[in-house]
Structures are given as structure tokens and as C-alpha cells.
């Protein structure tokens, strides 16, 4: 069987959930025993989203192999439970970078280098790359942006060419659109969908399936109308109705027959029904919580939900594992001060201080750490959040009032968080942090070890600064324990306060590996402790 390719494009509006549709289809095919992966092609010129502000593009997701990627790759991993890699996220920037580098090397000597064929050839090469490994039966490619954007055109042209080059049964095109409900008329409107498909067809790409995002069920009439005017087979127009959880979407897509359409069209040999029992078990717990907790997520990118996507998802997973509803209260660290601290955090069952960069909102994060430490509230600090545990402890317990991270105060007498040695010579910003999976060895006599139940773990990183080892003995003597270290370099990965009911900070990002079927252990324990804290309050 040839490797099969499914392309998912979107129209009418952004944020319709193309990533979730792609991930749901992948999940359904995987649950039938097929080997599936997903890749995201983004039309922006940044080589990767690592240099983008979370306000612009949401969280930057990091893979085991150290790629800084679009947050949709997080969804892919959470749905499929398989690891993504550098090859799974390609941007216009990467494509041009490759072509221009080749041009400088003389690869096109004598030729005019053009969008067609050079850029589109490079796009096609990358679209087919993972298929060449022989590791996958189906590759699903999500194309970022919306049809009609000038910058998506080379991607659509590449799909058009592939549609022309490949046997019909090896390639499918799915187009996701919005069917808005006009409330005043109480009517669902299909015109934007028709226009979007027209635009896709103008680019030469013919959709095989149209998925309509809607808040109300689409009648058979509406489906027929869309099929007729968009020139797809009747029955190949399906709905994606607003769902209470994104993990419900694979079930909804199965009910709409999406997987069957793909399997039939592509003549895929696989199990007659998908086995989604593990995901179903997760949903059963998610939908029927027996308790609830309130936790604070303290950060500075709180206006945009997507900025902390993986943390929010990890709470969903850990909540279900505890059969507990987790109410996440986002707290803007910039506005947290002595006067509103009690009022904001006093009723919380747990406090998580988020990752981040730069000075803004830092003092608020330190206050939140102090509150949790002094009041025995379950605490979890991630990356910058862990670094602020260290700073807070240095200031309040060790008495170093000007202690700080060198990231924001280069002149401090006590840089308890300092630039990593190998970062000192780095001036280039893109892709130069400490990125990806590294091992961490846990002290057997620690909270971290009790949580993970093993001595060596591997978690993902994205940072430039680290715990300054020259202070280690002082911290240990005063009651902050470095319970996890990199086995090769000794770099401190985890700090905890053994005298506190639950206080842990991790230099790595545990949220990047949590999935509904394998919730991240620190998050699970944190919610368990939050439940205890609430019951004791
Ligand atoms: N700004 C900090 C550093 O670079 C923390 C990064 C983060 O939270 N991801 O080390």
C-alpha cells in the first residue's frame, strides 16, 4: 500500500479548529490500526514560531528533538500519543531559507529562481518527506491560515500539483469552513462556505470532503445544498458541531462518517471499527467529576488562552485522572501586589506560576510564590515559575534582598538564576535556547521521585537561564532541595521544599508531554494535593 496523503485546508475564518479536525481524523485512523502522523505547514515567514510573542501566535510548542513549533503540534501529540519532530512543522520561512541557501551554493546555476517551480517543489518535497521514511500509512497535512490569503497560495499550488501527479486514491483534500448561524433569522448560512470553496477551486484544488463548523445541527437540505454548489459528492459534507471537549471531536467525526469516507476513498486496509476505549474512559471521567478545585495560573500572557495551551490541557487531563473538575483562574502577574494578594489567591487550592520571558510581571510571580510558600498552598512552578521560586527563596529565606535572575537584573550581587555557560557566546535569537528533551536524575528521597516513581525521567526544555550552582549548598542547608539534576552536567532541574505540603518547581516543561491517556504525573499529584488542601481548609 502506498503512503496516503490527506490535506486539510480552512476557509471563512481562522480558529475553526483545523488542528483538532486533523488530529481527530488521525486518531480515528490510528485507532483502526494504521500508522499515522500529522504535519503543519504554516505560511508565515518566521523560520519557526520560537521568535514569536505568545500574544501573536499562542504557545510555542517544543518537541523531543528540540523543534520550536506551532501549538497545533501539541494537539497532534495529545491526540495520537506519538512524538512529533522537526519535520512535522514547516513554515514559509523554512522553505525560502532552504531554497535561498541552495541558490547561494549554486544549485540552480544559470536558472531564474521562482515561486513556481522552485518554492513549490521545495514545499512538495517537504510535504512528502515523512512519507518516504516508510514509517507511516497516512500523512495528514494541515495548511495554516485561510484560503484566499496571499501567503497560502504557494501551498495550495503544491497541493494542486500533487493532486494532479498522484493516483486519485492516494490523496484527499478536506476543507473546513464555518456555517454561521444568523440569530435574528435563526438561519444557518452556507454562502461563506460556497465562496471559500470557490476560492479553493480557483487555486485548482478540489475538495473531496467539506467539514462545516457549526453551532447548530446541519439539516440534510443544507448538506445537499453545500454539496451541490461546492461540487462534492452528496454525503461528503459533514458537520463539526461545537463540542464540550476537544477530545469529543474524534467521536463526533466518527459519527459523521469522516474516517469511513477516507478509508473508502483511499482503499485503506484496516480494522472495521476504531478502538477508542481509552479516550472514552478519559471522557467518562472528565464528564462526571466527583469533586472540584480552584487553581490559579499566574502568568502575564493571560489575555490569550492559547498562550498557555499545554498547561490548560494538562489540567484537563490531570483533573479527569482525579475525577475532579479543575477551575483554572488566570491571574495577571503584572497586576498582582501586596494589596490584592490575599483577595486573589486566598481561596485557591493550588497555585501554578507559569513560564515566561522578560521583566514584566516578574515581581507578581515572586509574590505568588511567597504566598504559596508561606500559606502551605500546593505550588507548582514551571521554567520561569521555577526560577522565581529560587529568587523568592533567596530573598526571603537566605536574606539576599537583591537576589534576581540575571535575565532581568545583570547587576545584582546575587544572580541565583544565571545565564547558562553555553548561552554566553550566543547572540542569535532563533533556535538557540536549550531546547528539547534532556534526562533528569531524581533523588530517591524526594517528592519528585514519589511523583514519578522512577529515578531517571526525560522532559522537554526551552530556556537560557538556570539555577546558579554556586548557591546550591546554601539553598539545601536552608530547606530548598534540588531533587532533580541533569545526569551529565549537574544542572538543577527540580527544586522543592520538603517542609511544605507540596512545593515543586521544574526547569523543564512537563506540560508538553501530558496526554488524556497518559496525564503528566506532576500535574496529577498537584491536583490531588489541591483536593486535599480544599478538604482541609
Ligand atoms: N526566561 C527564562 C529563561 O530563558 C525562562 C524561560 C521559560 O519560562 N520558558 O531561562
Coordinates of C-alpha atoms and ligand atoms in Angstrom, one line a residue:
X1 CA 0.0 0.0 0.0
X2 CA 1.4 3.4 -1.0
X3 CA 1.6 6.1 1.7
X4 CA -1.6 8.1 1.6
X5 CA -1.8 11.9 1.9
X6 CA -4.7 13.9 3.4
X7 CA -4.6 17.7 3.2
X8 CA -6.7 19.9 5.5
X9 CA -7.3 23.5 4.5
X10 CA -9.5 26.0 6.1
X11 CA -11.7 28.9 4.9
X12 CA -14.1 31.6 6.0
X13 CA -12.4 32.3 9.3
X14 CA -9.3 31.3 11.3
X15 CA -9.6 29.4 14.6
X16 CA -12.2 27.0 13.4
X17 CA -10.2 24.1 14.7
X18 CA -8.4 22.7 11.7
X19 CA -5.8 21.2 14.0
X20 CA -8.5 19.4 16.0
X21 CA -10.2 18.0 12.9
X22 CA -6.8 16.9 11.5
X23 CA -5.9 15.3 14.9
X24 CA -9.3 13.7 15.2
X25 CA -9.1 12.1 11.8
X26 CA -5.6 10.9 12.6
X27 CA -6.8 9.5 15.9
X28 CA -9.6 7.6 14.2
X29 CA -7.3 6.1 11.6
X30 CA -4.7 5.2 14.3
X31 CA -7.5 3.6 16.3
X32 CA -8.1 1.3 13.3
X33 CA -4.5 0.1 13.5
X34 CA -3.0 2.5 10.8
X35 CA 0.3 4.3 11.3
X36 CA -0.5 7.9 11.1
X37 CA 1.3 11.2 11.6
X38 CA 0.3 14.9 11.1
X39 CA 2.3 17.8 9.9
X40 CA 1.6 21.5 9.9
X41 CA 2.6 23.9 7.1
X42 CA 2.5 27.5 8.2
X43 CA 2.5 30.3 5.7
X44 CA 4.4 32.9 7.8
X45 CA 8.0 33.9 7.1
X46 CA 9.4 33.3 10.6
X47 CA 11.6 30.2 10.2
X48 CA 9.8 28.8 13.3
X49 CA 7.5 30.4 15.9
X50 CA 10.3 30.4 18.5
X51 CA 10.8 34.1 18.0
X52 CA 7.1 35.0 18.1
X53 CA 5.4 36.6 21.1
X54 CA 2.7 34.2 22.6
X55 CA 0.2 37.0 22.1
X56 CA 0.8 36.7 18.3
X57 CA 0.6 33.0 17.9
X58 CA -0.1 31.3 21.2
X59 CA 2.2 29.0 23.0
X60 CA 5.4 27.8 21.3
X61 CA 5.3 24.0 21.5
X62 CA 8.6 22.1 21.8
X63 CA 9.3 18.6 20.6
X64 CA 11.6 16.0 22.0
X65 CA 14.1 16.7 19.2
X66 CA 14.2 20.4 20.1
X67 CA 12.0 22.0 17.4
X68 CA 10.1 25.1 18.4
X69 CA 6.8 24.6 16.7
X70 CA 3.2 25.7 16.3
X71 CA 0.9 24.8 19.2
X72 CA -1.2 22.5 16.9
X73 CA 1.7 20.0 17.2
X74 CA 0.7 19.8 20.9
X75 CA -2.8 18.8 19.8
X76 CA -1.4 16.2 17.5
X77 CA 0.7 14.7 20.2
X78 CA -2.1 14.8 22.8
X79 CA -4.5 13.0 20.4
X80 CA -2.1 10.5 19.0
X81 CA 0.3 9.9 21.9
X82 CA 3.2 9.8 19.4
X83 CA 6.1 12.2 19.3
X84 CA 6.3 14.9 16.7
X85 CA 9.7 16.0 15.3
X86 CA 11.3 18.9 13.4
X87 CA 10.0 17.6 10.1
X88 CA 6.4 17.9 11.3
X89 CA 6.3 21.7 11.2
X90 CA 7.3 23.7 8.1
X91 CA 7.0 27.4 7.6
X92 CA 7.3 29.6 4.5
X93 CA 10.5 30.9 6.2
X94 CA 12.0 27.4 6.3
X95 CA 11.1 26.8 2.6
X96 CA 12.7 30.0 1.5
X97 CA 15.7 29.5 3.7
X98 CA 16.4 26.2 2.0
X99 CA 15.8 27.5 -1.5
X100 CA 17.9 30.6 -1.0
X101 CA 20.7 28.6 0.7
X102 CA 20.7 26.3 -2.3
X103 CA 20.8 29.2 -4.7
X104 CA 23.9 30.6 -2.9
X105 CA 25.5 27.2 -3.1
X106 CA 25.0 27.3 -6.9
X107 CA 22.4 24.5 -7.0
X108 CA 20.4 26.4 -9.6
X109 CA 23.3 27.9 -11.6
X110 CA 22.1 29.7 -14.7
X111 CA 18.4 29.5 -13.7
X112 CA 16.0 32.1 -12.5
X113 CA 14.8 31.0 -9.1
X114 CA 11.0 31.4 -8.9
X115 CA 8.0 30.6 -6.7
X116 CA 6.9 28.1 -9.3
X117 CA 8.7 25.7 -9.6
X118 CA 11.4 26.2 -7.0
X119 CA 9.4 27.2 -4.0
X120 CA 6.5 24.8 -4.8
X121 CA 9.0 22.0 -5.4
X122 CA 10.5 22.5 -2.0
X123 CA 7.0 22.6 -0.4
X124 CA 6.1 19.3 -2.2
X125 CA 9.4 17.7 -1.2
X126 CA 8.7 18.6 2.5
X127 CA 5.1 17.5 2.2
X128 CA 6.2 14.0 1.1
X129 CA 9.3 13.8 3.3
X130 CA 7.8 11.8 6.2
X131 CA 6.0 9.5 3.8
X132 CA 9.4 8.5 2.4
X133 CA 10.5 7.1 5.8
X134 CA 8.2 4.1 5.3
X135 CA 7.0 4.6 8.9
X136 CA 3.5 5.8 8.1
X137 CA 0.5 4.6 6.2
X138 CA -1.2 8.0 6.2
X139 CA 0.3 11.5 6.5
X140 CA -2.2 14.3 7.3
X141 CA -1.0 17.8 6.4
X142 CA -2.7 20.8 7.9
X143 CA -2.1 24.0 6.0
X144 CA -2.2 27.0 8.3
X145 CA -4.0 30.2 7.5
X146 CA -7.2 30.6 5.5
X147 CA -7.8 30.0 1.8
X148 CA -7.6 33.3 0.0
X149 CA -4.6 34.6 1.9
X150 CA -1.9 35.7 -0.4
X151 CA 0.7 33.8 1.5
X152 CA -1.1 30.4 1.4
X153 CA -1.1 30.4 -2.4
X154 CA 2.2 28.5 -3.0
X155 CA 1.0 25.8 -0.5
X156 CA -2.3 25.4 -2.4
X157 CA -0.4 25.3 -5.7
X158 CA 1.8 22.5 -4.3
X159 CA -1.4 20.6 -3.3
X160 CA -2.9 21.2 -6.7
X161 CA 0.2 19.7 -8.4
X162 CA 0.2 16.7 -6.1
X163 CA -3.5 16.2 -6.8
X164 CA -2.6 16.1 -10.5
X165 CA 0.5 13.9 -10.1
X166 CA -0.7 11.2 -7.7
X167 CA -3.2 8.4 -8.2
X168 CA -6.6 9.6 -7.1
X169 CA -6.8 7.1 -4.2
X170 CA -3.5 8.3 -2.7
X171 CA -4.6 11.9 -1.9
X172 CA -7.6 13.5 -0.3
X173 CA -8.4 17.1 0.3
X174 CA -10.6 18.2 3.2
X175 CA -11.8 21.8 3.5
X176 CA -13.0 23.1 6.9
X177 CA -15.4 26.1 6.8
X178 CA -17.8 27.9 9.0
X179 CA -21.5 27.8 8.6
X180 CA -22.6 30.8 10.7
X181 CA -26.0 31.0 12.5
X182 CA -27.8 34.3 11.8
X183 CA -29.6 34.6 15.1
X184 CA -32.1 37.3 14.0
X185 CA -33.3 35.0 11.2
X186 CA -32.5 31.8 13.1
X187 CA -30.9 30.5 9.9
X188 CA -27.7 28.8 9.1
X189 CA -25.9 30.4 6.2
X190 CA -23.9 28.5 3.6
X191 CA -22.8 31.3 1.3
X192 CA -19.4 31.9 3.0
X193 CA -18.7 28.2 2.6
X194 CA -19.6 28.4 -1.1
X195 CA -17.3 31.3 -1.5
X196 CA -14.5 29.7 0.3
X197 CA -14.7 26.5 -1.8
X198 CA -14.8 28.7 -5.0
X199 CA -11.6 30.3 -3.9
X200 CA -10.0 26.9 -3.2
X201 CA -11.1 25.7 -6.6
X202 CA -9.7 28.9 -8.3
X203 CA -6.4 27.8 -6.9
X204 CA -7.0 24.5 -8.6
X205 CA -7.6 22.4 -5.5
X206 CA -10.7 20.3 -5.5
X207 CA -12.0 19.3 -2.0
X208 CA -13.2 15.8 -1.5
X209 CA -14.8 16.4 1.8
X210 CA -16.2 19.6 3.3
X211 CA -16.4 19.9 7.1
X212 CA -18.7 22.6 8.3
X213 CA -18.1 24.1 11.7
X214 CA -21.5 24.9 13.2
X215 CA -23.2 25.6 16.5
X216 CA -26.5 24.0 15.3
X217 CA -27.1 20.7 13.5
X218 CA -27.0 20.9 9.7
X219 CA -30.1 19.6 8.1
X220 CA -30.0 17.1 5.2
X221 CA -31.1 20.0 2.9
X222 CA -28.3 22.3 3.9
X223 CA -25.8 19.5 3.4
X224 CA -27.2 18.7 0.0
X225 CA -27.1 22.4 -1.0
X226 CA -23.4 22.7 0.0
X227 CA -22.5 19.5 -1.8
X228 CA -24.3 20.7 -5.0
X229 CA -22.8 24.2 -5.1
X230 CA -19.4 23.1 -4.0
X231 CA -19.3 20.2 -6.3
X232 CA -18.6 17.4 -3.9
X233 CA -20.3 14.0 -3.6
X234 CA -23.6 14.1 -1.7
X235 CA -22.9 12.8 1.8
X236 CA -19.4 14.2 1.7
X237 CA -20.5 17.4 3.5
X238 CA -20.3 16.8 7.2
X239 CA -20.7 18.9 10.3
X240 CA -18.3 19.7 13.2
X241 CA -20.6 20.9 15.9
X242 CA -19.4 22.8 18.9
X243 CA -18.3 20.1 21.4
X244 CA -18.0 20.3 25.2
X245 CA -14.4 18.9 25.0
X246 CA -12.0 18.8 22.1
X247 CA -11.5 15.1 22.9
X248 CA -15.1 14.6 22.0
X249 CA -14.4 15.6 18.4
X250 CA -13.0 12.2 17.2
X251 CA -16.3 10.6 18.3
X252 CA -18.3 13.2 16.6
X253 CA -16.3 12.8 13.4
X254 CA -16.7 9.1 13.5
X255 CA -20.5 9.6 13.9
X256 CA -20.4 11.8 10.8
X257 CA -18.5 9.0 8.9
X258 CA -15.3 11.0 8.3
X259 CA -13.0 8.1 8.8
X260 CA -15.1 5.8 6.6
X261 CA -15.0 8.3 3.8
X262 CA -11.2 8.5 3.9
X263 CA -10.8 4.7 4.3
X264 CA -13.1 4.0 1.3
X265 CA -11.7 6.7 -1.0
X266 CA -8.1 5.7 -0.2
X267 CA -8.8 1.9 -0.1
X268 CA -7.1 1.6 3.2
X269 CA -6.8 -1.8 4.7
X270 CA -7.6 -1.6 8.4
X271 CA -9.9 -2.7 11.3
X272 CA -13.6 -2.3 10.6
X273 CA -14.1 -0.1 13.7
X274 CA -11.8 2.2 15.6
X275 CA -10.9 1.3 19.2
X276 CA -11.3 4.5 21.2
X277 CA -11.9 2.8 24.5
X278 CA -9.0 4.6 26.4
X279 CA -10.2 8.0 25.1
X280 CA -13.8 7.1 26.0
X281 CA -12.7 6.2 29.6
X282 CA -11.0 9.5 29.9
X283 CA -14.1 11.4 28.7
X284 CA -16.3 9.4 31.1
X285 CA -14.2 10.7 34.0
X286 CA -14.0 14.2 32.5
X287 CA -17.8 14.5 32.2
X288 CA -18.6 13.1 35.6
X289 CA -16.3 14.7 38.2
X290 CA -16.8 13.9 41.8
X291 CA -15.1 17.0 43.3
X292 CA -13.7 20.3 42.2
X293 CA -10.8 22.6 42.9
X294 CA -9.8 26.1 42.1
X295 CA -6.3 26.7 40.9
X296 CA -4.5 29.9 40.0
X297 CA -2.5 30.1 36.8
X298 CA -0.2 33.1 37.4
X299 CA 1.3 34.5 34.2
X300 CA 1.5 37.5 32.0
X301 CA 0.0 36.2 28.8
X302 CA -3.3 35.5 30.3
X303 CA -5.4 37.5 27.8
X304 CA -4.9 34.9 25.2
X305 CA -5.9 31.3 26.2
X306 CA -3.7 29.8 23.6
X307 CA -0.6 31.2 25.2
X308 CA -0.8 28.5 27.9
X309 CA -2.5 25.8 25.8
X310 CA -0.5 22.9 27.0
X311 CA -0.8 23.9 30.7
X312 CA -4.5 24.2 30.4
X313 CA -4.8 20.9 28.6
X314 CA -2.6 19.2 31.3
X315 CA -5.1 20.5 33.9
X316 CA -7.9 18.9 31.9
X317 CA -6.0 15.5 31.8
X318 CA -5.0 15.7 35.5
X319 CA -8.5 16.7 36.5
X320 CA -10.0 13.7 34.8
X321 CA -7.4 11.4 36.3
X322 CA -8.6 12.7 39.7
X323 CA -12.2 12.7 38.7
X324 CA -12.1 16.3 39.7
X325 CA -13.2 19.5 37.9
X326 CA -10.3 21.9 37.8
X327 CA -11.4 25.5 37.6
X328 CA -8.4 27.4 36.3
X329 CA -8.3 31.1 37.3
X330 CA -5.9 33.1 35.3
X331 CA -4.1 35.7 37.3
X332 CA -2.3 38.5 35.6
X333 CA 1.1 38.7 37.4
X334 CA 1.6 42.3 36.3
X335 CA -1.3 43.4 38.5
X336 CA -0.6 41.2 41.5
X337 CA 0.6 43.2 44.5
X338 CA 0.6 43.1 48.3
X339 CA -2.8 44.8 48.5
X340 CA -4.7 42.3 46.3
X341 CA -2.7 39.1 47.0
X342 CA -4.9 37.6 49.7
X343 CA -8.1 38.6 47.8
X344 CA -6.7 37.0 44.6
X345 CA -5.0 33.9 45.9
X346 CA -6.7 33.3 49.3
X347 CA -9.4 31.0 48.1
X348 CA -7.1 29.0 45.8
X349 CA -6.5 25.3 46.3
X350 CA -3.3 25.4 44.3
X351 CA -1.0 27.9 42.6
X352 CA 0.9 27.4 39.4
X353 CA 3.4 30.0 38.3
X354 CA 3.8 29.9 34.5
X355 CA 6.8 30.0 32.2
X356 CA 7.7 33.3 30.5
X357 CA 10.4 35.7 29.4
X358 CA 11.5 39.2 30.5
X359 CA 10.9 41.5 33.3
X360 CA 7.2 42.4 33.0
X361 CA 5.0 40.8 35.7
X362 CA 8.0 39.2 37.4
X363 CA 7.5 40.7 40.8
X364 CA 3.9 39.5 40.8
X365 CA 5.1 36.0 40.2
X366 CA 7.5 36.2 43.1
X367 CA 4.7 37.4 45.3
X368 CA 2.6 34.4 44.3
X369 CA 5.4 32.1 45.1
X370 CA 5.8 33.7 48.5
X371 CA 2.1 33.4 49.2
X372 CA 2.1 29.7 48.4
X373 CA 5.2 29.0 50.4
X374 CA 4.1 30.9 53.5
X375 CA 0.5 29.6 53.4
X376 CA 1.2 26.0 52.6
X377 CA -0.8 26.2 49.4
X378 CA 0.1 23.4 46.9
X379 CA 2.6 25.1 44.5
X380 CA 3.9 24.2 41.1
X381 CA 6.4 26.5 39.2
X382 CA 7.3 25.8 35.6
X383 CA 10.5 27.1 34.0
X384 CA 10.4 30.9 34.8
X385 CA 8.0 29.9 37.5
X386 CA 10.7 27.6 39.0
X387 CA 13.3 30.3 38.6
X388 CA 11.1 32.7 40.6
X389 CA 10.8 30.1 43.4
X390 CA 14.6 30.2 43.6
X391 CA 14.6 34.0 43.6
X392 CA 11.9 34.3 46.2
X393 CA 13.7 31.8 48.5
X394 CA 16.9 33.6 48.1
X395 CA 15.3 36.9 49.0
X396 CA 13.1 35.8 51.9
X397 CA 14.8 32.8 53.4
X398 CA 18.5 33.4 52.6
X399 CA 18.1 37.1 53.1
X400 CA 19.6 38.2 49.8
X401 CA 17.2 41.1 49.2
X402 CA 18.5 42.0 45.8
X403 CA 18.6 38.3 44.5
X404 CA 17.3 38.1 41.0
X405 CA 17.6 36.3 37.7
X406 CA 20.4 37.7 35.5
X407 CA 17.8 37.8 32.7
X408 CA 16.3 40.9 34.2
X409 CA 19.0 42.3 36.6
X410 CA 22.5 41.9 35.3
X411 CA 23.9 44.0 38.2
X412 CA 22.5 42.0 41.1
X413 CA 25.0 40.8 43.7
X414 CA 23.1 37.5 43.8
X415 CA 22.3 36.1 40.4
X416 CA 20.8 33.0 41.8
X417 CA 19.5 32.3 38.3
X418 CA 22.2 32.9 35.7
X419 CA 22.8 32.6 32.1
X420 CA 23.9 29.0 31.1
X421 CA 27.6 28.9 30.2
X422 CA 27.0 27.8 26.6
X423 CA 24.5 30.7 26.2
X424 CA 27.0 33.4 27.0
X425 CA 28.5 33.4 23.5
X426 CA 25.1 33.2 21.7
X427 CA 23.8 36.4 20.1
X428 CA 21.5 34.8 17.6
X429 CA 18.0 34.5 19.0
X430 CA 16.2 31.9 16.8
X431 CA 16.5 28.3 17.9
X432 CA 19.4 28.9 20.2
X433 CA 17.9 28.2 23.6
X434 CA 18.4 24.9 25.5
X435 CA 15.7 23.1 23.6
X436 CA 14.1 19.6 23.7
X437 CA 14.3 16.5 25.8
X438 CA 17.0 16.0 28.4
X439 CA 17.3 13.4 31.1
X440 CA 16.9 14.3 34.7
X441 CA 18.0 12.1 37.6
X442 CA 15.8 12.2 40.7
X443 CA 16.9 11.9 44.3
X444 CA 15.2 8.9 45.7
X445 CA 14.3 10.7 48.8
X446 CA 12.1 13.4 47.2
X447 CA 8.7 14.5 46.3
X448 CA 9.7 14.3 42.6
X449 CA 10.7 10.7 43.0
X450 CA 7.4 9.8 44.8
X451 CA 5.5 11.5 41.9
X452 CA 7.3 9.9 39.0
X453 CA 8.1 6.5 40.7
X454 CA 11.4 6.2 38.8
X455 CA 14.9 7.6 39.0
X456 CA 15.5 8.8 35.5
X457 CA 13.0 10.9 33.6
X458 CA 13.1 12.8 30.4
X459 CA 11.3 16.1 29.9
X460 CA 11.5 18.9 27.4
X461 CA 13.2 22.3 27.8
X462 CA 13.1 25.8 26.5
X463 CA 15.3 28.2 28.4
X464 CA 18.5 30.2 28.5
X465 CA 18.9 30.7 32.2
X466 CA 19.5 28.2 35.0
X467 CA 19.9 27.7 38.8
X468 CA 23.3 29.1 39.7
X469 CA 25.1 26.1 41.2
X470 CA 27.4 28.2 43.3
X471 CA 24.4 28.8 45.7
X472 CA 23.3 25.1 45.9
X473 CA 24.7 24.3 49.3
X474 CA 23.2 27.4 50.9
X475 CA 19.8 26.6 49.4
X476 CA 20.0 23.0 50.6
X477 CA 21.0 24.0 54.1
X478 CA 18.1 26.4 54.3
X479 CA 15.5 23.9 53.2
X480 CA 15.2 24.2 49.4
X481 CA 16.2 20.8 47.9
X482 CA 17.5 20.3 44.4
X483 CA 15.8 16.9 43.8
X484 CA 16.4 16.5 40.1
X485 CA 19.5 17.2 38.2
X486 CA 20.8 16.6 34.7
X487 CA 23.0 13.5 35.0
X488 CA 25.7 14.8 32.7
X489 CA 26.0 18.5 33.7
X490 CA 24.6 18.6 37.2
X491 CA 22.3 21.4 36.1
X492 CA 19.4 21.7 38.6
X493 CA 16.1 20.7 37.0
X494 CA 13.8 20.5 40.0
X495 CA 13.6 22.3 43.3
X496 CA 11.3 21.5 46.2
X497 CA 10.7 22.5 49.8
X498 CA 10.3 19.2 51.8
X499 CA 8.8 21.0 54.8
X500 CA 5.9 22.3 52.7
X501 CA 2.9 20.1 51.9
X502 CA 3.6 20.3 48.1
X503 CA 6.1 22.7 46.6
X504 CA 7.8 21.9 43.4
X505 CA 9.5 23.9 40.6
X506 CA 10.7 22.4 37.4
X507 CA 13.2 24.0 35.0
X508 CA 11.7 21.8 32.3
X509 CA 8.1 22.0 30.8
X510 CA 6.2 18.9 32.0
X511 CA 3.0 20.2 30.4
X512 CA 4.4 19.4 26.9
X513 CA 4.1 15.6 27.4
X514 CA 0.7 15.3 29.1
X515 CA -2.0 13.5 27.1
X516 CA -5.5 12.4 28.1
X517 CA -4.5 8.8 28.1
X518 CA -1.2 9.5 29.9
X519 CA -1.6 12.5 32.1
X520 CA 1.6 14.1 33.3
X521 CA 2.4 12.9 36.9
X522 CA 3.3 16.2 38.5
X523 CA 0.0 17.7 37.3
X524 CA -1.9 14.7 38.6
X525 CA -0.2 14.9 42.0
X526 CA -0.7 18.7 42.1
X527 CA -4.5 18.3 41.6
X528 CA -4.6 15.5 44.2
X529 CA -2.9 17.9 46.7
X530 CA -5.2 20.7 45.7
X531 CA -8.1 18.4 46.5
X532 CA -6.6 17.6 50.0
X533 CA -5.9 21.3 50.6
X534 CA -9.6 22.2 49.8
X535 CA -10.9 19.5 52.1
X536 CA -8.6 20.6 54.9
X537 CA -9.4 24.3 54.5
Ligands
LIG1 N1 13.1 33.3 30.6 C1 13.6 32.1 31.2 C2 14.8 31.6 30.5 O1 15.1 31.8 29.4 C3 12.5 31.1 31.4 C4 12.1 30.5 30.1 C5 10.7 29.8 30.2 O2 10.0 30.0 31.1 N2 10.4 29.1 29.2 O3 15.6 30.8 31.1

